[in-house]
């Protein structure tokens, strides 16, 4: 970075404070819509931290993928499942929260100890700075070519999987007779996955 | 492009922010009742790991920036995970009519 040291430090302080406070808000706020928007703020400030670390390409990818895609996807999911329900009380919820908070604080202390007691090999080689995008491109098409191609296959699989999972099953009807035509869906409807224990198990004969 | 070799921000500062983000994500993952919030906590943890990777890439591996390449792969996998996770959530909501994590206990015991 070619900006002054004090400016960098102020930027780091502001960005890290936004990240930490925003993440606490994501976890603690009761309204989940506020949580989702705060999550977008956390993603943006993490992208700012990447800019401080001489990684403009990854910062742009972070904004495009996280803020542009993942956050919007989460907002759509909230809108699709937004049913106001009163959650049933669970015995010992406060104890559970305090206990897991203690465990997380212990993990935080452990991570801090590791970060501050390890002798990092500083100063390392000088950072490449603005040439980072060129280096990433070279890496992706030489020594990381196979993971790169695998990532494309993974994205295709995830896309098809998401479509199959989220698809609403529609009975297609026969054009001439008007009868349901998709035999697989008819069988699936007769034997539901989640059978209520009180209801009798449906049989093939009980349905027309 | 840096004129001075010593960066004004120590490496440990970035590691501390990442550790804090990761611990908040773990706490949210354990304690959230809403399934969407669980997915958000997972995203927070992935971001914490990414900050670590980028910090190490800049401070310790400045010439071959392998940490940035890894971060790009992590972002890709996180996008795929979010898509599949939210699709599973939608299908779950269609079957159970709830997003309460405490009631998704069909495979428990």
Short mmCIF file of C-alpha atoms in Angstrom, two decimals:
data_model
loop_
_atom_site.label_atom_id
_atom_site.label_comp_id
_atom_site.label_asym_id
_atom_site.label_seq_id
_atom_site.Cartn_x
_atom_site.Cartn_y
_atom_site.Cartn_z
CA UNK A 1 0.00 0.00 0.00
CA UNK A 2 1.25 3.45 -0.80
CA UNK A 3 -0.70 5.33 1.85
CA UNK A 4 0.68 6.70 5.08
CA UNK A 5 1.23 4.53 8.10
CA UNK A 6 -1.11 6.45 10.36
CA UNK A 7 -3.87 6.28 7.79
CA UNK A 8 -3.37 2.53 7.53
CA UNK A 9 -3.58 2.16 11.28
CA UNK A 10 -6.76 4.23 11.51
CA UNK A 11 -8.30 2.24 8.65
CA UNK A 12 -7.37 -1.01 10.37
CA UNK A 13 -8.87 0.08 13.67
CA UNK A 14 -12.12 1.23 12.08
CA UNK A 15 -12.44 -1.88 9.90
CA UNK A 16 -11.66 -4.34 12.67
CA UNK A 17 -14.05 -2.61 15.06
CA UNK A 18 -16.79 -2.76 12.40
CA UNK A 19 -16.04 -6.43 11.80
CA UNK A 20 -16.16 -7.45 15.45
CA UNK A 21 -19.19 -5.35 16.41
CA UNK A 22 -21.04 -6.42 13.27
CA UNK A 23 -20.36 -10.09 13.88
CA UNK A 24 -21.60 -9.77 17.45
CA UNK A 25 -24.72 -8.14 16.06
CA UNK A 26 -25.18 -10.97 13.55
CA UNK A 27 -25.15 -13.51 16.34
CA UNK A 28 -26.98 -11.61 19.07
CA UNK A 29 -29.70 -9.49 17.45
CA UNK A 30 -33.19 -10.98 17.81
CA UNK A 31 -34.41 -9.80 14.41
CA UNK A 32 -32.85 -11.93 11.71
CA UNK A 33 -33.30 -9.35 8.94
CA UNK A 34 -31.04 -6.94 10.83
CA UNK A 35 -28.60 -9.81 11.25
CA UNK A 36 -28.51 -10.40 7.51
CA UNK A 37 -27.82 -6.75 6.71
CA UNK A 38 -25.13 -6.60 9.40
CA UNK A 39 -23.59 -9.67 7.83
CA UNK A 40 -23.26 -7.67 4.61
CA UNK A 41 -21.47 -4.96 6.60
CA UNK A 42 -19.11 -7.54 8.08
CA UNK A 43 -18.32 -8.86 4.59
CA UNK A 44 -17.60 -5.33 3.35
CA UNK A 45 -15.26 -4.53 6.20
CA UNK A 46 -13.45 -7.84 5.73
CA UNK A 47 -12.96 -6.80 2.09
CA UNK A 48 -11.44 -3.55 3.42
CA UNK A 49 -9.04 -5.58 5.56
CA UNK A 50 -8.02 -7.46 2.40
CA UNK A 51 -7.26 -4.14 0.73
CA UNK A 52 -4.98 -3.28 3.64
CA UNK A 53 -3.22 -6.60 3.01
CA UNK A 54 -2.30 -5.72 -0.61
CA UNK A 55 -4.95 -8.03 -2.09
CA UNK A 56 -7.18 -5.96 -4.32
CA UNK A 57 -8.34 -8.91 -6.47
CA UNK A 58 -9.49 -11.00 -3.53
CA UNK A 59 -11.19 -7.95 -2.02
CA UNK A 60 -13.15 -7.49 -5.25
CA UNK A 61 -13.98 -11.21 -5.31
CA UNK A 62 -15.12 -10.99 -1.69
CA UNK A 63 -17.48 -8.13 -2.47
CA UNK A 64 -18.81 -9.79 -5.62
CA UNK A 65 -19.32 -13.25 -4.18
CA UNK A 66 -20.16 -12.59 -0.54
CA UNK A 67 -22.03 -9.29 -0.61
CA UNK A 68 -23.44 -9.75 -4.09
CA UNK A 69 -24.38 -13.41 -4.01
CA UNK A 70 -24.27 -15.07 -0.59
CA UNK A 71 -25.84 -12.21 1.32
CA UNK A 72 -28.61 -11.77 -1.23
CA UNK A 73 -29.21 -15.52 -1.12
CA UNK A 74 -29.51 -15.38 2.67
CA UNK A 75 -31.95 -12.48 2.42
CA UNK A 76 -34.06 -14.43 -0.07
CA UNK A 77 -34.04 -17.45 2.24
CA UNK A 78 -35.18 -15.25 5.13
CA UNK A 79 -38.01 -13.92 3.01
CA UNK A 80 -39.03 -17.43 1.94
CA UNK A 81 -39.09 -18.93 5.44
CA UNK A 82 -40.14 -15.84 7.36
CA UNK A 83 -42.79 -17.28 9.61
CA UNK A 84 -43.24 -15.55 12.94
CA UNK A 85 -43.17 -18.37 15.42
CA UNK A 86 -42.78 -18.33 19.15
CA UNK A 87 -39.97 -20.67 19.98
CA UNK A 88 -40.70 -23.20 22.67
CA UNK A 89 -38.75 -22.62 25.83
CA UNK A 90 -35.93 -25.03 26.52
CA UNK A 91 -34.81 -25.87 30.05
CA UNK A 92 -31.28 -24.80 30.81
CA UNK A 93 -30.91 -22.48 27.84
CA UNK A 94 -29.09 -19.81 29.84
CA UNK A 95 -26.70 -22.37 31.31
CA UNK A 96 -26.01 -23.68 27.84
CA UNK A 97 -25.31 -20.19 26.52
CA UNK A 98 -22.99 -19.31 29.37
CA UNK A 99 -21.16 -22.62 29.07
CA UNK A 100 -20.62 -22.30 25.34
CA UNK A 101 -19.60 -18.67 25.87
CA UNK A 102 -16.96 -19.84 28.32
CA UNK A 103 -15.74 -22.45 25.85
CA UNK A 104 -15.53 -19.86 23.07
CA UNK A 105 -13.67 -17.44 25.35
CA UNK A 106 -11.21 -20.20 26.15
CA UNK A 107 -10.74 -20.89 22.46
CA UNK A 108 -10.19 -17.17 21.87
CA UNK A 109 -7.57 -17.04 24.63
CA UNK A 110 -5.83 -20.07 23.17
CA UNK A 111 -5.75 -18.57 19.67
CA UNK A 112 -4.44 -15.26 21.03
CA UNK A 113 -1.71 -17.07 22.95
CA UNK A 114 -0.66 -18.96 19.84
CA UNK A 115 -0.66 -15.75 17.80
CA UNK A 116 1.43 -13.81 20.28
CA UNK A 117 3.92 -16.45 21.41
CA UNK A 118 4.84 -17.94 18.04
CA UNK A 119 8.02 -16.61 16.49
CA UNK A 120 6.77 -15.67 13.05
CA UNK A 121 9.47 -15.46 10.38
CA UNK A 122 9.15 -11.71 10.15
CA UNK A 123 9.98 -9.76 8.11
CA UNK A 124 9.18 -12.06 5.24
CA UNK A 125 9.88 -11.37 1.57
CA UNK A 126 8.55 -8.00 0.36
CA UNK A 127 4.93 -8.18 -0.81
CA UNK A 128 4.31 -7.98 -4.52
CA UNK A 129 1.65 -5.30 -4.09
CA UNK A 130 -0.15 -4.41 -7.28
CA UNK A 131 1.17 -7.44 -9.19
CA UNK A 132 -0.87 -9.76 -6.98
CA UNK A 133 -3.55 -10.29 -9.62
CA UNK A 134 -0.95 -11.39 -12.18
CA UNK A 135 0.57 -13.82 -9.69
CA UNK A 136 -2.85 -15.25 -8.83
CA UNK A 137 -3.55 -15.81 -12.51
CA UNK A 138 -0.21 -17.56 -12.96
CA UNK A 139 -0.91 -19.77 -9.97
CA UNK A 140 -4.41 -20.66 -11.14
CA UNK A 141 -3.20 -21.75 -14.56
CA UNK A 142 0.01 -23.53 -13.59
CA UNK A 143 0.37 -25.25 -10.24
CA UNK A 144 -3.21 -24.85 -9.03
CA UNK A 145 -4.82 -25.82 -12.34
CA UNK A 146 -6.38 -29.06 -11.07
CA UNK A 147 -8.03 -27.47 -7.99
CA UNK A 148 -9.24 -24.68 -10.25
CA UNK A 149 -10.97 -27.11 -12.58
CA UNK A 150 -12.30 -29.09 -9.61
CA UNK A 151 -13.79 -25.87 -8.24
CA UNK A 152 -15.73 -25.40 -11.47
CA UNK A 153 -17.07 -28.94 -11.23
CA UNK A 154 -17.95 -28.31 -7.58
CA UNK A 155 -19.87 -25.17 -8.48
CA UNK A 156 -21.79 -27.04 -11.17
CA UNK A 157 -22.64 -29.82 -8.72
CA UNK A 158 -23.75 -27.28 -6.11
CA UNK A 159 -25.94 -25.52 -8.64
CA UNK A 160 -27.66 -28.70 -9.77
CA UNK A 161 -27.99 -29.89 -6.18
CA UNK A 162 -29.54 -26.63 -5.06
CA UNK A 163 -32.03 -26.72 -7.93
CA UNK A 164 -33.01 -30.33 -7.17
CA UNK A 165 -33.33 -29.71 -3.43
CA UNK A 166 -35.27 -26.47 -3.61
CA UNK A 167 -37.53 -27.49 -6.48
CA UNK A 168 -41.19 -27.70 -5.64
CA UNK A 169 -42.57 -31.01 -6.86
CA UNK A 170 -45.24 -30.38 -9.46
CA UNK A 171 -47.55 -33.07 -10.67
CA UNK A 172 -47.58 -33.08 -14.41
CA UNK A 173 -50.90 -34.20 -15.80
CA UNK A 174 -51.50 -36.29 -18.85
CA UNK A 175 -52.62 -34.11 -21.73
CA UNK A 176 -55.41 -36.44 -22.93
CA UNK A 177 -56.83 -38.02 -19.78
CA UNK A 178 -56.01 -35.34 -17.22
CA UNK A 179 -54.62 -37.99 -14.85
CA UNK A 180 -51.38 -37.44 -12.92
CA UNK A 181 -48.62 -38.70 -15.14
CA UNK A 182 -45.39 -38.67 -13.17
CA UNK A 183 -45.22 -42.13 -11.58
CA UNK A 184 -42.21 -41.33 -9.44
CA UNK A 185 -43.87 -38.34 -7.85
CA UNK A 186 -47.07 -40.33 -7.20
CA UNK A 187 -45.10 -42.99 -5.35
CA UNK A 188 -43.23 -40.33 -3.39
CA UNK A 189 -46.49 -38.69 -2.36
CA UNK A 190 -47.89 -41.98 -1.12
CA UNK A 191 -44.87 -42.70 1.06
CA UNK A 192 -43.88 -39.42 2.67
CA UNK A 193 -40.48 -39.06 4.21
CA UNK A 194 -41.60 -37.67 7.53
CA UNK A 195 -44.52 -39.70 8.83
CA UNK A 196 -46.35 -38.41 11.86
CA UNK A 197 -46.23 -41.01 14.57
CA UNK A 198 -49.89 -40.57 15.54
CA UNK A 199 -51.24 -40.91 12.03
CA UNK A 200 -51.56 -44.37 10.57
CA UNK A 201 -49.03 -45.25 7.95
CA UNK A 202 -50.49 -44.69 4.53
CA UNK A 203 -50.91 -47.71 2.39
CA UNK A 204 -51.24 -48.00 -1.29
CA UNK A 205 -54.82 -49.18 -0.98
CA UNK A 206 -56.02 -46.31 1.17
CA UNK A 207 -55.59 -43.82 -1.62
CA UNK A 208 -57.47 -43.91 -4.86
CA UNK B 1 4.87 -0.80 -3.68
CA UNK B 2 5.73 -0.50 0.00
CA UNK B 3 8.62 1.84 0.65
CA UNK B 4 9.19 0.77 4.24
CA UNK B 5 9.65 -2.90 4.91
CA UNK B 6 8.12 -2.82 8.38
CA UNK B 7 4.36 -2.69 8.05
CA UNK B 8 2.62 -0.25 10.41
CA UNK B 9 0.16 -2.94 11.49
CA UNK B 10 1.56 -6.00 13.24
CA UNK B 11 0.62 -9.46 12.00
CA UNK B 12 -0.79 -10.32 15.41
CA UNK B 13 -3.46 -7.63 15.07
CA UNK B 14 -4.94 -9.35 12.02
CA UNK B 15 -4.70 -12.73 13.75
CA UNK B 16 -6.54 -11.33 16.78
CA UNK B 17 -9.39 -9.95 14.69
CA UNK B 18 -9.67 -13.28 12.90
CA UNK B 19 -9.67 -15.19 16.20
CA UNK B 20 -12.43 -12.95 17.57
CA UNK B 21 -14.52 -13.40 14.42
CA UNK B 22 -14.04 -17.17 14.53
CA UNK B 23 -15.06 -17.43 18.19
CA UNK B 24 -18.16 -15.31 17.64
CA UNK B 25 -19.02 -17.61 14.72
CA UNK B 26 -18.57 -20.72 16.86
CA UNK B 27 -20.78 -19.29 19.60
CA UNK B 28 -23.48 -18.41 17.09
CA UNK B 29 -23.25 -21.84 15.48
CA UNK B 30 -23.85 -23.53 18.82
CA UNK B 31 -26.51 -21.21 20.21
CA UNK B 32 -28.68 -20.11 17.29
CA UNK B 33 -32.23 -21.38 17.20
CA UNK B 34 -32.89 -20.08 13.71
CA UNK B 35 -31.41 -22.22 10.95
CA UNK B 36 -30.61 -19.21 8.74
CA UNK B 37 -28.53 -17.73 11.54
CA UNK B 38 -26.57 -20.97 11.76
CA UNK B 39 -25.63 -20.57 8.10
CA UNK B 40 -24.62 -16.96 8.75
CA UNK B 41 -22.36 -18.10 11.60
CA UNK B 42 -20.67 -20.57 9.27
CA UNK B 43 -20.00 -17.71 6.85
CA UNK B 44 -18.46 -15.70 9.70
CA UNK B 45 -16.10 -18.57 10.53
CA UNK B 46 -15.07 -18.97 6.89
CA UNK B 47 -14.33 -15.25 6.73
CA UNK B 48 -12.15 -15.49 9.82
CA UNK B 49 -10.13 -18.26 8.21
CA UNK B 50 -9.81 -16.15 5.07
CA UNK B 51 -8.44 -13.20 7.05
CA UNK B 52 -5.81 -15.50 8.52
CA UNK B 53 -4.84 -16.83 5.09
CA UNK B 54 -4.55 -13.35 3.62
CA UNK B 55 -2.51 -12.05 6.56
CA UNK B 56 -0.03 -14.91 6.32
CA UNK B 57 0.11 -14.50 2.56
CA UNK B 58 1.02 -10.84 2.85
CA UNK B 59 3.42 -10.99 5.80
CA UNK B 60 5.21 -14.32 5.35
CA UNK B 61 4.76 -15.26 1.70
CA UNK B 62 4.92 -11.94 -0.09
CA UNK B 63 6.36 -13.19 -3.37
CA UNK B 64 4.41 -16.40 -4.03
CA UNK B 65 1.04 -15.29 -2.69
CA UNK B 66 -0.34 -18.78 -2.17
CA UNK B 67 -2.59 -17.64 0.67
CA UNK B 68 -4.58 -15.46 -1.71
CA UNK B 69 -5.12 -18.40 -4.06
CA UNK B 70 -6.31 -20.50 -1.14
CA UNK B 71 -8.63 -17.69 -0.08
CA UNK B 72 -10.17 -17.68 -3.56
CA UNK B 73 -10.82 -21.42 -3.31
CA UNK B 74 -12.35 -20.96 0.14
CA UNK B 75 -14.65 -18.25 -1.26
CA UNK B 76 -15.72 -20.62 -4.05
CA UNK B 77 -16.49 -23.45 -1.66
CA UNK B 78 -18.33 -21.04 0.66
CA UNK B 79 -20.55 -19.91 -2.19
CA UNK B 80 -21.38 -23.52 -3.07
CA UNK B 81 -22.00 -24.33 0.59
CA UNK B 82 -24.34 -21.37 1.01
CA UNK B 83 -26.38 -22.35 -2.05
CA UNK B 84 -26.75 -26.00 -1.03
CA UNK B 85 -27.33 -25.13 2.63
CA UNK B 86 -30.11 -22.70 1.88
CA UNK B 87 -31.70 -25.19 -0.53
CA UNK B 88 -31.63 -27.84 2.22
CA UNK B 89 -33.16 -25.27 4.57
CA UNK B 90 -35.98 -24.54 2.14
CA UNK B 91 -36.73 -28.21 1.68
CA UNK B 92 -36.62 -28.71 5.46
CA UNK B 93 -39.00 -25.82 6.00
CA UNK B 94 -41.37 -27.29 3.46
CA UNK B 95 -41.44 -30.59 5.32
CA UNK B 96 -41.46 -29.45 8.94
CA UNK B 97 -43.03 -25.94 8.72
CA UNK B 98 -40.42 -24.52 11.09
CA UNK B 99 -36.86 -23.20 11.15
CA UNK B 100 -36.27 -23.97 14.82
CA UNK B 101 -33.04 -25.94 15.14
CA UNK B 102 -34.31 -27.68 18.27
CA UNK B 103 -37.08 -29.36 16.31
CA UNK B 104 -34.86 -30.80 13.60
CA UNK B 105 -34.21 -33.90 15.66
CA UNK B 106 -35.43 -36.69 13.41
CA UNK B 107 -32.01 -38.34 13.25
CA UNK B 108 -31.29 -37.88 16.95
CA UNK B 109 -31.64 -41.06 19.01
#
